[in-house]
PDB file of C-alpha atoms in Angstrom:
ATOM      1  CA  UNK A   1      23.018  -9.528   5.247  1.00  0.00           C
ATOM      2  CA  UNK A   2      19.108  -9.215   5.573  1.00  0.00           C
ATOM      3  CA  UNK A   3      17.436  -6.949   3.650  1.00  0.00           C
ATOM      4  CA  UNK A   4      16.150  -3.894   5.667  1.00  0.00           C
ATOM      5  CA  UNK A   5      12.707  -2.869   5.130  1.00  0.00           C
ATOM      6  CA  UNK A   6      11.744   0.573   6.813  1.00  0.00           C
ATOM      7  CA  UNK A   7       8.136   0.988   8.056  1.00  0.00           C
ATOM      8  CA  UNK A   8       7.181   4.817   8.668  1.00  0.00           C
ATOM      9  CA  UNK A   9       4.925   5.617  11.918  1.00  0.00           C
ATOM     10  CA  UNK A  10       3.127   8.884  11.568  1.00  0.00           C
ATOM     11  CA  UNK A  11       0.997  10.591  14.385  1.00  0.00           C
ATOM     12  CA  UNK A  12      -2.281   8.192  13.947  1.00  0.00           C
ATOM     13  CA  UNK A  13      -0.589   5.176  12.253  1.00  0.00           C
ATOM     14  CA  UNK A  14      -2.354   2.160  13.378  1.00  0.00           C
ATOM     15  CA  UNK A  15      -0.849  -0.837  11.706  1.00  0.00           C
ATOM     16  CA  UNK A  16       2.965  -0.029  11.819  1.00  0.00           C
ATOM     17  CA  UNK A  17       3.649  -3.046  14.453  1.00  0.00           C
ATOM     18  CA  UNK A  18       1.588  -5.220  12.317  1.00  0.00           C
ATOM     19  CA  UNK A  19       3.548  -4.518   9.291  1.00  0.00           C
ATOM     20  CA  UNK A  20       6.845  -4.700  11.054  1.00  0.00           C
ATOM     21  CA  UNK A  21       5.729  -8.399  12.117  1.00  0.00           C
ATOM     22  CA  UNK A  22       4.597  -9.162   8.631  1.00  0.00           C
ATOM     23  CA  UNK A  23       7.986  -8.009   7.492  1.00  0.00           C
ATOM     24  CA  UNK A  24       9.835 -10.028  10.056  1.00  0.00           C
ATOM     25  CA  UNK A  25       7.589 -13.202   9.169  1.00  0.00           C
ATOM     26  CA  UNK A  26       8.978 -13.139   5.651  1.00  0.00           C
ATOM     27  CA  UNK A  27      12.794 -13.282   6.944  1.00  0.00           C
ATOM     28  CA  UNK A  28      13.198  -9.492   6.715  1.00  0.00           C
ATOM     29  CA  UNK A  29      14.608  -6.905   9.049  1.00  0.00           C
ATOM     30  CA  UNK A  30      12.209  -4.282  10.266  1.00  0.00           C
ATOM     31  CA  UNK A  31      13.435  -0.900  10.481  1.00  0.00           C
ATOM     32  CA  UNK A  32      10.894   1.500  12.380  1.00  0.00           C
ATOM     33  CA  UNK A  33      11.107   4.999  11.065  1.00  0.00           C
ATOM     34  CA  UNK A  34       9.569   8.146  12.645  1.00  0.00           C
ATOM     35  CA  UNK A  35       7.488  10.800  10.536  1.00  0.00           C
ATOM     36  CA  UNK A  36      10.182  13.507  11.565  1.00  0.00           C
ATOM     37  CA  UNK A  37      13.198  11.325  10.439  1.00  0.00           C
ATOM     38  CA  UNK A  38      15.230  12.723   7.613  1.00  0.00           C
ATOM     39  CA  UNK A  39      17.379   9.846   7.290  1.00  0.00           C
ATOM     40  CA  UNK A  40      16.116   6.553   5.947  1.00  0.00           C
ATOM     41  CA  UNK A  41      18.878   4.504   7.868  1.00  0.00           C
ATOM     42  CA  UNK A  42      19.845   2.843   4.637  1.00  0.00           C
ATOM     43  CA  UNK A  43      16.830   0.743   4.450  1.00  0.00           C
ATOM     44  CA  UNK A  44      16.483  -1.156   1.072  1.00  0.00           C
ATOM     45  CA  UNK A  45      12.641  -0.624   0.719  1.00  0.00           C
ATOM     46  CA  UNK A  46      10.058   1.472   2.662  1.00  0.00           C
ATOM     47  CA  UNK A  47       6.410   0.590   3.439  1.00  0.00           C
ATOM     48  CA  UNK A  48       3.792   3.347   4.681  1.00  0.00           C
ATOM     49  CA  UNK A  49       1.077   1.533   6.549  1.00  0.00           C
ATOM     50  CA  UNK A  50      -2.371   2.034   7.450  1.00  0.00           C
ATOM     51  CA  UNK A  51      -4.157   4.090   9.888  1.00  0.00           C
ATOM     52  CA  UNK A  52      -5.409   7.525  10.218  1.00  0.00           C
ATOM     53  CA  UNK A  53      -2.205   9.858   9.786  1.00  0.00           C
ATOM     54  CA  UNK A  54      -2.722  13.233  11.558  1.00  0.00           C
ATOM     55  CA  UNK A  55      -6.465  12.097  12.122  1.00  0.00           C
ATOM     56  CA  UNK A  56      -7.142  12.375   8.395  1.00  0.00           C
ATOM     57  CA  UNK A  57      -7.580  16.163   8.665  1.00  0.00           C
ATOM     58  CA  UNK A  58      -7.953  17.954   5.702  1.00  0.00           C
ATOM     59  CA  UNK A  59      -8.049  14.799   3.714  1.00  0.00           C
ATOM     60  CA  UNK A  60      -6.536  11.515   4.123  1.00  0.00           C
ATOM     61  CA  UNK A  61      -2.729  11.591   3.746  1.00  0.00           C
ATOM     62  CA  UNK A  62      -2.552  15.314   2.971  1.00  0.00           C
ATOM     63  CA  UNK A  63      -0.700  16.280   5.627  1.00  0.00           C
ATOM     64  CA  UNK A  64       1.842  13.281   5.972  1.00  0.00           C
ATOM     65  CA  UNK A  65       2.833  14.064   2.676  1.00  0.00           C
ATOM     66  CA  UNK A  66       4.679  17.251   4.132  1.00  0.00           C
ATOM     67  CA  UNK A  67       6.335  15.107   6.993  1.00  0.00           C
ATOM     68  CA  UNK A  68      10.130  15.577   6.697  1.00  0.00           C
ATOM     69  CA  UNK A  69      10.400  11.736   6.185  1.00  0.00           C
ATOM     70  CA  UNK A  70       8.534  11.954   2.950  1.00  0.00           C
ATOM     71  CA  UNK A  71      11.321  13.991   1.130  1.00  0.00           C
ATOM     72  CA  UNK A  72      14.168  11.279   1.199  1.00  0.00           C
ATOM     73  CA  UNK A  73      11.275   8.834   0.373  1.00  0.00           C
ATOM     74  CA  UNK A  74      10.152  10.618  -2.543  1.00  0.00           C
ATOM     75  CA  UNK A  75      13.598  11.078  -3.807  1.00  0.00           C
ATOM     76  CA  UNK A  76      14.550   7.257  -3.311  1.00  0.00           C
ATOM     77  CA  UNK A  77      11.428   6.056  -4.990  1.00  0.00           C
ATOM     78  CA  UNK A  78      11.991   8.168  -7.884  1.00  0.00           C
ATOM     79  CA  UNK A  79      15.483   6.672  -8.063  1.00  0.00           C
ATOM     80  CA  UNK A  80      13.951   2.996  -7.977  1.00  0.00           C
ATOM     81  CA  UNK A  81      13.950   2.194  -4.343  1.00  0.00           C
ATOM     82  CA  UNK A  82      10.514   0.023  -3.784  1.00  0.00           C
ATOM     83  CA  UNK A  83       7.959   1.584  -1.670  1.00  0.00           C
ATOM     84  CA  UNK A  84       4.553  -0.068  -0.666  1.00  0.00           C
ATOM     85  CA  UNK A  85       1.697   1.997   0.585  1.00  0.00           C
ATOM     86  CA  UNK A  86      -1.183   0.148   2.387  1.00  0.00           C
ATOM     87  CA  UNK A  87      -4.544   2.030   2.863  1.00  0.00           C
ATOM     88  CA  UNK A  88      -3.514   5.164   4.508  1.00  0.00           C
ATOM     89  CA  UNK A  89      -0.233   4.662   2.987  1.00  0.00           C
ATOM     90  CA  UNK A  90      -1.795   4.447  -0.487  1.00  0.00           C
ATOM     91  CA  UNK A  91      -3.444   7.773   0.153  1.00  0.00           C
ATOM     92  CA  UNK A  92      -0.180   9.372   1.012  1.00  0.00           C
ATOM     93  CA  UNK A  93       1.382   8.060  -1.984  1.00  0.00           C
ATOM     94  CA  UNK A  94      -1.171   9.728  -4.298  1.00  0.00           C
ATOM     95  CA  UNK A  95      -0.752  12.906  -2.253  1.00  0.00           C
ATOM     96  CA  UNK A  96       2.713  12.929  -3.034  1.00  0.00           C
ATOM     97  CA  UNK A  97       1.916  12.125  -6.626  1.00  0.00           C
ATOM     98  CA  UNK A  98       4.147   9.029  -6.615  1.00  0.00           C
ATOM     99  CA  UNK A  99       1.008   7.481  -7.875  1.00  0.00           C
ATOM    100  CA  UNK A 100      -1.758   9.139 -10.028  1.00  0.00           C
ATOM    101  CA  UNK A 101      -5.477   9.593  -8.845  1.00  0.00           C
ATOM    102  CA  UNK A 102      -6.930  10.295  -5.774  1.00  0.00           C
ATOM    103  CA  UNK A 103      -8.943   8.516  -2.657  1.00  0.00           C
ATOM    104  CA  UNK A 104     -12.307   9.885  -1.744  1.00  0.00           C
ATOM    105  CA  UNK A 105     -14.885   8.783   0.879  1.00  0.00           C
ATOM    106  CA  UNK A 106     -16.676   5.605   0.076  1.00  0.00           C
ATOM    107  CA  UNK A 107     -19.530   5.836  -1.963  1.00  0.00           C
ATOM    108  CA  UNK A 108     -21.713   4.572   0.809  1.00  0.00           C
ATOM    109  CA  UNK A 109     -20.231   6.819   3.385  1.00  0.00           C
ATOM    110  CA  UNK A 110     -19.517   4.279   5.891  1.00  0.00           C
ATOM    111  CA  UNK A 111     -16.486   2.821   7.390  1.00  0.00           C
ATOM    112  CA  UNK A 112     -16.045  -0.868   5.877  1.00  0.00           C
ATOM    113  CA  UNK A 113     -14.350  -3.959   7.424  1.00  0.00           C
ATOM    114  CA  UNK A 114     -14.501  -7.144   5.912  1.00  0.00           C
ATOM    115  CA  UNK A 115     -12.419  -9.700   4.244  1.00  0.00           C
ATOM    116  CA  UNK A 116     -11.999  -9.115   0.643  1.00  0.00           C
ATOM    117  CA  UNK A 117     -11.379 -11.061  -2.524  1.00  0.00           C
ATOM    118  CA  UNK A 118      -9.041  -9.556  -4.937  1.00  0.00           C
ATOM    119  CA  UNK A 119      -7.605 -10.519  -8.438  1.00  0.00           C
ATOM    120  CA  UNK A 120      -3.746  -9.971  -9.019  1.00  0.00           C
ATOM    121  CA  UNK A 121      -3.697  -8.395 -12.354  1.00  0.00           C
ATOM    122  CA  UNK A 122       0.046  -7.536 -12.405  1.00  0.00           C
ATOM    123  CA  UNK A 123       2.447 -10.114 -10.829  1.00  0.00           C
ATOM    124  CA  UNK A 124       5.652  -8.532 -11.889  1.00  0.00           C
ATOM    125  CA  UNK A 125       6.058  -5.511  -9.624  1.00  0.00           C
ATOM    126  CA  UNK A 126       8.567  -5.429  -6.834  1.00  0.00           C
ATOM    127  CA  UNK A 127       5.617  -6.048  -4.265  1.00  0.00           C
ATOM    128  CA  UNK A 128       3.773  -9.079  -6.391  1.00  0.00           C
ATOM    129  CA  UNK A 129       6.474 -11.432  -7.543  1.00  0.00           C
ATOM    130  CA  UNK A 130       5.282 -14.107  -5.189  1.00  0.00           C
ATOM    131  CA  UNK A 131       1.722 -14.006  -7.093  1.00  0.00           C
ATOM    132  CA  UNK A 132       0.616 -15.206 -10.671  1.00  0.00           C
ATOM    133  CA  UNK A 133      -1.328 -13.167 -12.778  1.00  0.00           C
ATOM    134  CA  UNK A 134      -5.084 -13.767 -12.348  1.00  0.00           C
ATOM    135  CA  UNK A 135      -4.574 -15.527  -9.134  1.00  0.00           C
ATOM    136  CA  UNK A 136      -7.388 -14.599  -6.571  1.00  0.00           C
ATOM    137  CA  UNK A 137      -6.236 -13.820  -2.659  1.00  0.00           C
ATOM    138  CA  UNK A 138      -8.368 -13.086   0.320  1.00  0.00           C
ATOM    139  CA  UNK A 139      -7.058 -10.266   2.588  1.00  0.00           C
ATOM    140  CA  UNK A 140      -8.523  -7.633   4.924  1.00  0.00           C
ATOM    141  CA  UNK A 141     -10.266  -4.287   3.868  1.00  0.00           C
ATOM    142  CA  UNK A 142     -10.894  -1.562   6.471  1.00  0.00           C
ATOM    143  CA  UNK A 143     -11.404   2.033   5.496  1.00  0.00           C
ATOM    144  CA  UNK A 144     -13.811   4.978   4.937  1.00  0.00           C
ATOM    145  CA  UNK A 145     -11.769   6.905   2.286  1.00  0.00           C
ATOM    146  CA  UNK A 146     -11.171   4.009   0.051  1.00  0.00           C
ATOM    147  CA  UNK A 147     -12.586   4.963  -3.094  1.00  0.00           C
ATOM    148  CA  UNK A 148      -9.851   5.449  -5.956  1.00  0.00           C
ATOM    149  CA  UNK A 149     -10.911   7.938  -8.552  1.00  0.00           C
ATOM    150  CA  UNK A 150      -9.037   9.344 -11.549  1.00  0.00           C
ATOM    151  CA  UNK A 151     -10.007  10.924 -14.864  1.00  0.00           C
ATOM    152  CA  UNK A 152     -10.544   8.855 -17.987  1.00  0.00           C
ATOM    153  CA  UNK A 153      -7.073   9.406 -19.442  1.00  0.00           C
ATOM    154  CA  UNK A 154      -5.365   8.348 -16.505  1.00  0.00           C
ATOM    155  CA  UNK A 155      -7.361   5.349 -15.787  1.00  0.00           C
ATOM    156  CA  UNK A 156      -6.761   4.291 -19.721  1.00  0.00           C
ATOM    157  CA  UNK A 157      -3.181   4.856 -19.148  1.00  0.00           C
ATOM    158  CA  UNK A 158      -2.961   2.632 -15.970  1.00  0.00           C
ATOM    159  CA  UNK A 159      -4.990  -0.059 -17.997  1.00  0.00           C
ATOM    160  CA  UNK A 160      -2.778  -0.017 -21.112  1.00  0.00           C
ATOM    161  CA  UNK A 161       0.497   0.023 -19.044  1.00  0.00           C
ATOM    162  CA  UNK A 162      -0.530  -3.069 -16.859  1.00  0.00           C
ATOM    163  CA  UNK A 163      -0.421  -0.663 -13.639  1.00  0.00           C
ATOM    164  CA  UNK A 164      -3.662  -1.697 -12.237  1.00  0.00           C
ATOM    165  CA  UNK A 165      -2.127  -4.365  -9.944  1.00  0.00           C
ATOM    166  CA  UNK A 166      -5.219  -5.472  -8.006  1.00  0.00           C
ATOM    167  CA  UNK A 167      -8.883  -5.365  -8.589  1.00  0.00           C
ATOM    168  CA  UNK A 168     -11.898  -5.978  -6.307  1.00  0.00           C
ATOM    169  CA  UNK A 169     -13.624  -9.400  -6.905  1.00  0.00           C
ATOM    170  CA  UNK A 170     -17.284 -10.384  -6.499  1.00  0.00           C
ATOM    171  CA  UNK A 171     -18.105  -6.915  -4.857  1.00  0.00           C
ATOM    172  CA  UNK A 172     -16.544  -3.637  -5.288  1.00  0.00           C
ATOM    173  CA  UNK A 173     -16.748  -2.390  -1.487  1.00  0.00           C
ATOM    174  CA  UNK A 174     -16.445   1.336  -1.941  1.00  0.00           C
ATOM    175  CA  UNK A 175     -16.986   2.614  -5.367  1.00  0.00           C
ATOM    176  CA  UNK A 176     -13.416   2.724  -6.852  1.00  0.00           C
ATOM    177  CA  UNK A 177     -13.617   3.276 -10.196  1.00  0.00           C
ATOM    178  CA  UNK A 178     -12.965  -0.028 -12.642  1.00  0.00           C
ATOM    179  CA  UNK A 179     -12.975  -2.047  -9.431  1.00  0.00           C
ATOM    180  CA  UNK A 180      -9.322  -0.944  -8.779  1.00  0.00           C
ATOM    181  CA  UNK A 181      -7.998  -1.783  -5.541  1.00  0.00           C
ATOM    182  CA  UNK A 182      -4.113  -1.197  -6.206  1.00  0.00           C
ATOM    183  CA  UNK A 183      -2.031   0.261  -8.729  1.00  0.00           C
ATOM    184  CA  UNK A 184       1.799   0.985  -9.460  1.00  0.00           C
ATOM    185  CA  UNK A 185       3.816   3.763 -10.956  1.00  0.00           C
ATOM    186  CA  UNK A 186       5.411   3.041 -14.457  1.00  0.00           C
ATOM    187  CA  UNK A 187       8.680   1.511 -13.143  1.00  0.00           C
ATOM    188  CA  UNK A 188       6.674  -0.918 -10.868  1.00  0.00           C
ATOM    189  CA  UNK A 189       8.726  -0.201  -7.611  1.00  0.00           C
ATOM    190  CA  UNK A 190       6.049   1.943  -5.939  1.00  0.00           C
ATOM    191  CA  UNK A 191       2.813   0.061  -5.335  1.00  0.00           C
ATOM    192  CA  UNK A 192      -0.332   1.253  -3.407  1.00  0.00           C
ATOM    193  CA  UNK A 193      -3.516  -0.367  -2.490  1.00  0.00           C
ATOM    194  CA  UNK A 194      -5.983  -0.231   0.079  1.00  0.00           C
ATOM    195  CA  UNK A 195      -6.427  -3.719   1.562  1.00  0.00           C
ATOM    196  CA  UNK A 196      -4.408  -4.982   4.256  1.00  0.00           C
ATOM    197  CA  UNK A 197      -2.103  -7.693   3.442  1.00  0.00           C
ATOM    198  CA  UNK A 198       0.074  -7.362   6.846  1.00  0.00           C
ATOM    199  CA  UNK A 199      -3.128  -8.806   8.603  1.00  0.00           C
ATOM    200  CA  UNK A 200      -2.909 -12.068   6.499  1.00  0.00           C
ATOM    201  CA  UNK A 201       0.328 -13.541   7.040  1.00  0.00           C
ATOM    202  CA  UNK A 202      -0.176 -16.000   9.791  1.00  0.00           C
ATOM    203  CA  UNK A 203      -3.000 -18.706   9.918  1.00  0.00           C
ATOM    204  CA  UNK A 204      -4.137 -17.795  13.642  1.00  0.00           C
ATOM    205  CA  UNK A 205      -4.770 -13.984  12.817  1.00  0.00           C
ATOM    206  CA  UNK A 206      -6.882 -11.910  10.363  1.00  0.00           C
ATOM    207  CA  UNK A 207      -8.359 -14.164   7.603  1.00  0.00           C
ATOM    208  CA  UNK A 208      -6.917 -17.057   8.989  1.00  0.00           C
ATOM    209  CA  UNK A 209      -5.001 -17.513   5.542  1.00  0.00           C
ATOM    210  CA  UNK A 210      -1.519 -16.372   4.555  1.00  0.00           C
ATOM    211  CA  UNK A 211      -2.486 -14.692   1.236  1.00  0.00           C
ATOM    212  CA  UNK A 212      -0.949 -11.463   2.104  1.00  0.00           C
ATOM    213  CA  UNK A 213       2.452 -12.840   2.915  1.00  0.00           C
ATOM    214  CA  UNK A 214       3.337 -12.654  -0.737  1.00  0.00           C
ATOM    215  CA  UNK A 215       3.682  -9.100  -0.720  1.00  0.00           C
ATOM    216  CA  UNK A 216       6.665  -9.473   1.732  1.00  0.00           C
ATOM    217  CA  UNK A 217       8.155 -12.512   0.284  1.00  0.00           C
ATOM    218  CA  UNK A 218       8.054 -10.849  -3.004  1.00  0.00           C
ATOM    219  CA  UNK A 219      10.207  -7.815  -2.032  1.00  0.00           C
ATOM    220  CA  UNK A 220      12.616 -10.252  -0.456  1.00  0.00           C
ATOM    221  CA  UNK A 221      12.814 -11.893  -3.921  1.00  0.00           C
ATOM    222  CA  UNK A 222      13.233  -8.518  -5.500  1.00  0.00           C
ATOM    223  CA  UNK A 223      16.100  -7.284  -3.432  1.00  0.00           C
ATOM    224  CA  UNK A 224      17.867 -10.510  -3.337  1.00  0.00           C
ATOM    225  CA  UNK A 225      17.825 -10.448  -7.186  1.00  0.00           C
ATOM    226  CA  UNK A 226      18.767  -6.874  -7.436  1.00  0.00           C
TER     227      UNK A 226
END
């Protein structure tokens, strides 16, 4: 049976269909989930895609945290279900406290859209098994509230436990502390990052590379081996 990956759509989500396409490209079944759903439809993993959920009112991800669909997502994530938050999805994961820290306005106060080089710091999470530690990948980045912040205690804890999953290479595009582009929870099943791997899975779109496909083949490996 094909593994089923739920992709949530909130009002204002922009990248849900791109994410569904990336899921299918990796040989998985994409299952659309609506923000009002209280049933996750027996999916094996969930992706919170990018966009501007609820218009980023209050702050990015703050309202989505209270959507009905997030209650089972939070429960299942704590029970070990793999969850990936991309850009706005990362912001939602910090609002739910599934991931620590917060996302603030870029330090230059401008929206940024560029191809971004990342270094893979942890290749053992549910979403990074297809990469190697230290590998450099290039995937698109587009955000205005992309600056990751946390207090020194949390940052030191993330570093000590190997939970910094990605760092920005060559250029820190938004002022994120310690060049952090993505992190995980302690169990490694929940990962959030600001860049968009779903836009780098086919050579004819996005960066013209397939560096982002590893996120989706990683979860396939994780689910097949579970």
